[in-house]
Amino acid sequence: MAYSEELREQARQIMARYPEGRQRSALLPMLHLVQSHDGYVTPEGIALCAEMIGITKAQVAAVSTFYTMYKREPTGDFLVSVCTNTMCDVMGGQRVYDTLKEYLGVDHDETTADGKITLEHAECLAACDYAPVMTVNYEFYDRVTPDSALGTVEALQKGERPAPTRGARLCTLKEMSRQLAGWSEDRAEALADNSLGDATLAGARMAADNGVTAPQIDPATPLVKKENS
Amino acid sequence: MASAPSAEVLSKLTPVLTKRWLSPEAWKIDVYEQLDGYAALRKAVEYHPDEIIAFMKESGHRGRGGAGFPVGMKWAFIPQNDGKPHYLVVNADEGEPGTCKDLPLMMNDPHSLIEGIIIACYAVRAERAYVYVRGEAVHAARRLRNAVEEARAKGYLGRNVLGRGFDLDVVIHSGAGAYICGEETALLDSLEGFRGQPRLRPPFPATHGLYASPTVINNVGSIASVPHIVLGGADWWKSLGSENAAGTMIYSLSGRVKNPGQYECGMGITLNELLELAGGMADGHNLRFWTPGGSSTPMLTAEHADVPLDFDSIAKAGSILGTTAMMIFSDQDCPVYASYRWIVFYAHESCGKCTPCREGNYWMTRVYRRILSGRGTHEDLDTLLDACDNLLGRSFCGLGDGATSCVTSSLKYFKQDYLDYIEGRRKPLLNAADLVGAH
C-alpha cells in the first residue's frame, strides 16, 4: 500500500502533539491512523510508523500485537463487539454472541465473506449498568437480546445504519480509526448524538424528582483559613 | 421489594458530580458556564499553587480510581523548582469489570474534567496534561476533544491561561484496548509508545513518571471532583462523606437489581440502602454475592449488605472499596462460574511480564474448566489456592493480586458450590468437549 503525502503529513501532526524528542508517544495514534487507511495493521503500516518515528519494524510490531484494537487481518466496515465478561455473560451476553456467530457464520475476530461485518467477543466495555451490551464500531447498543442484536446486524447487512442507544450515528470502522488517531469529530450532529440513558440518570433523576439536593455551597468560601479570623 | 425508598434513604442521594447530567447539553461550554462552570478555576487562580495543594490535603479528598490515595498528598509529592517539566496524566482507561462511572461523566460533563485538569496543573505547575482515554470509549473521547477545543477558544487552555501567565496544553490520547493500561505505570509505558507493561516501583511516578519526569496520575473522578471541592470548600466536601472518606462517590449498580445505574451518595452508604434506591432485587432474585468495587475486589455476601461502603469499613469486612462498582448476583447465579469467567478475563489481560500472573491465570482457567465440566477433583481446590498464594504480592502490579480476589473469596464463602460440581451433585455447566488440551 502506498501512503499519500497527506497521510504522512497527518502522521507528522500526531508526532507534534508530544514533546520534542518524545515522538515515540505518537505510536499508538499512528497505528490507529494506518488502520484508518488500510482497515488493519499491515506490514506497510508498520514500516511507515517505524520509518517516521525512527524505530525498528520489530519494535512497532511488538506494540501493535499487544493491543486488541489493532487488527491483524482485514476488517469489515462494521466491527460488532459483544461483551461476554461475567456480568454481561450472566445477563445473556453469551447467548447474544452465540446467536450472531451462528447467523453470520464467523467466529471471534473473523469477517464475513462480503467484507461487511467483523465479529468479536469483548471484555468489559464499561457499561455494566446496561448489561448485556454490544457495540458497533464502539458505539453502544444497550441491553441487547439475541433478537435485537440480530435485527441490528441484519440492518447493517442491508446497508442501513441503525442508531445506537448511546453514542454517535455510525460511521465506518476506518472513519472511526481516524478519530482514534486523535482527530475531532467533523460531523456536528454526531457530536450531539445521545449519551444518556435511564441507568446513567437513575440516581440524579430520583434525587431531582424527590427534591433531594447536596448541601448548598457558598462559592465565596475561602480556600485557605486565615489565622485568628 | 419494589416499594419506594424511604425518606431517610432518599436523603442519602447527594448529586454533585452527576447533577449536570440532567442538563443534556452540559457538554457544551456555554451551558457548562451557566451551570457554575469554570467558576472554580477563576477562584483557584486567585491563590498561590502551594495553597491549592494545601487546600486539597485539607479537603480529605481521596482518589476515585480504586486505591483511595489522598489526592492532595499526591500533588504535594511533585518536587517544585526542580527545573524539569511536570506532567498531569488522567487515567481514563475505565475497564475494571463492573465499573461504568467515568464514561458517563466524560460523555455528559466533559468540561468538569477539563476544568479539574487546569486547576490541578496550576497547582503542580504542569504545562502539559494527557488524558489517556480507553480506546473503545469513542463517544467520551469525541466530547472530550470538543471540550478541549472549546476551552482553548475561550482562553482556559493554551498560552497565558486567563491572563495568569501560565501555559497549558491538554492532549486527548486514545488507547487501543488493553485493561492493563489502567495500571498507572503500564499506562505511562503505553503513553510513551510501548507495550503497556507495569514498571517496578520505586522510583514512583511523582519523581520519575512520564518521560522520567515528575508526574501526577489521577483517575477521572478524582480530577472531576476538584472544581466542586474548590467551589464548595473543604468543610463542605468533608460534610458529604464519612470519617476518613470525604465527599461523594458514584456507586454503580449492575446485575440483578430492578433499576441498575449510577447512584451518587455520600461515602458510607450501605448496599441495602443502595438496593432500596434501586428498587430492590429483580423479581425472583435473592441477593447471594456481590463485589463492592469491581472484579478485583473480593466478593461479599448478603451478610455484608449493611457494611458502610467506605474505604476503611469495607477493608475491615475483608474486601476493597475499589471503584464502587457493585456487581450484584443472585441465588440464580453461580459463584464458581462467575469466578471462572473473571479468571478468563485476567488470563486474557495479563500483560505477560510477570510469570506468576501470566502462568497462574492460564492454569487457573484450566482448573476452573475442569471443575465446571464435572471432572474436577478435591485437589483442584488446593491447586487454586496454591496458585493464588503464588500470585498474590508476587507481580509488578495489582492485576495479579486482583485476579486472586474472586478465587479466594468464592472459595471462602461458597466452597460447597465447588464441591457440588466435584462430587457430582450439580450438573456440569461446561461441555467436556470444550476441554481439549485442558487435561
JSON list of C-alpha atoms in Angstrom, two decimals, chain A residues 223-224, chain B residues 44-57 72 75-76 80 118-126 164 166:
[
{"chain": "A", "resi": 223, "resn": "LEU", "atom": "CA", "xyz": [-9.71, 28.01, 50.32]},
{"chain": "A", "resi": 224, "resn": "VAL", "atom": "CA", "xyz": [-7.22, 28.99, 52.96]},
{"chain": "B", "resi": 44, "resn": "ALA", "atom": "CA", "xyz": [-8.41, 28.86, 42.28]},
{"chain": "B", "resi": 45, "resn": "VAL", "atom": "CA", "xyz": [-6.06, 31.12, 40.34]},
{"chain": "B", "resi": 46, "resn": "GLU", "atom": "CA", "xyz": [-6.55, 33.79, 42.99]},
{"chain": "B", "resi": 47, "resn": "TYR", "atom": "CA", "xyz": [-4.44, 31.59, 45.27]},
{"chain": "B", "resi": 48, "resn": "HIS", "atom": "CA", "xyz": [-0.82, 30.50, 45.14]},
{"chain": "B", "resi": 49, "resn": "PRO", "atom": "CA", "xyz": [-0.36, 26.96, 43.76]},
{"chain": "B", "resi": 50, "resn": "ASP", "atom": "CA", "xyz": [1.04, 25.81, 47.10]},
{"chain": "B", "resi": 51, "resn": "GLU", "atom": "CA", "xyz": [-2.16, 26.99, 48.76]},
{"chain": "B", "resi": 52, "resn": "ILE", "atom": "CA", "xyz": [-4.23, 24.91, 46.35]},
{"chain": "B", "resi": 53, "resn": "ILE", "atom": "CA", "xyz": [-2.20, 21.81, 47.25]},
{"chain": "B", "resi": 54, "resn": "ALA", "atom": "CA", "xyz": [-2.58, 22.52, 50.97]},
{"chain": "B", "resi": 55, "resn": "PHE", "atom": "CA", "xyz": [-6.31, 23.02, 50.42]},
{"chain": "B", "resi": 56, "resn": "MET", "atom": "CA", "xyz": [-6.66, 19.69, 48.62]},
{"chain": "B", "resi": 57, "resn": "LYS", "atom": "CA", "xyz": [-4.90, 17.97, 51.53]},
{"chain": "B", "resi": 72, "resn": "GLY", "atom": "CA", "xyz": [-3.53, 16.48, 47.90]},
{"chain": "B", "resi": 75, "resn": "TRP", "atom": "CA", "xyz": [0.14, 16.55, 44.32]},
{"chain": "B", "resi": 76, "resn": "ALA", "atom": "CA", "xyz": [2.48, 17.55, 47.14]},
{"chain": "B", "resi": 80, "resn": "GLN", "atom": "CA", "xyz": [9.00, 22.03, 42.81]},
{"chain": "B", "resi": 118, "resn": "ILE", "atom": "CA", "xyz": [-6.47, 23.04, 34.63]},
{"chain": "B", "resi": 119, "resn": "ILE", "atom": "CA", "xyz": [-6.69, 23.55, 38.40]},
{"chain": "B", "resi": 120, "resn": "ALA", "atom": "CA", "xyz": [-4.51, 20.50, 39.05]},
{"chain": "B", "resi": 121, "resn": "CYS", "atom": "CA", "xyz": [-1.89, 21.62, 36.51]},
{"chain": "B", "resi": 122, "resn": "TYR", "atom": "CA", "xyz": [-1.88, 25.12, 38.00]},
{"chain": "B", "resi": 123, "resn": "ALA", "atom": "CA", "xyz": [-1.25, 23.58, 41.43]},
{"chain": "B", "resi": 124, "resn": "VAL", "atom": "CA", "xyz": [1.52, 21.15, 40.48]},
{"chain": "B", "resi": 125, "resn": "ARG", "atom": "CA", "xyz": [2.93, 23.51, 37.84]},
{"chain": "B", "resi": 126, "resn": "ALA", "atom": "CA", "xyz": [2.49, 21.25, 34.85]},
{"chain": "B", "resi": 164, "resn": "ARG", "atom": "CA", "xyz": [-2.36, 34.48, 34.62]},
{"chain": "B", "resi": 166, "resn": "PHE", "atom": "CA", "xyz": [0.84, 30.01, 32.81]}
]
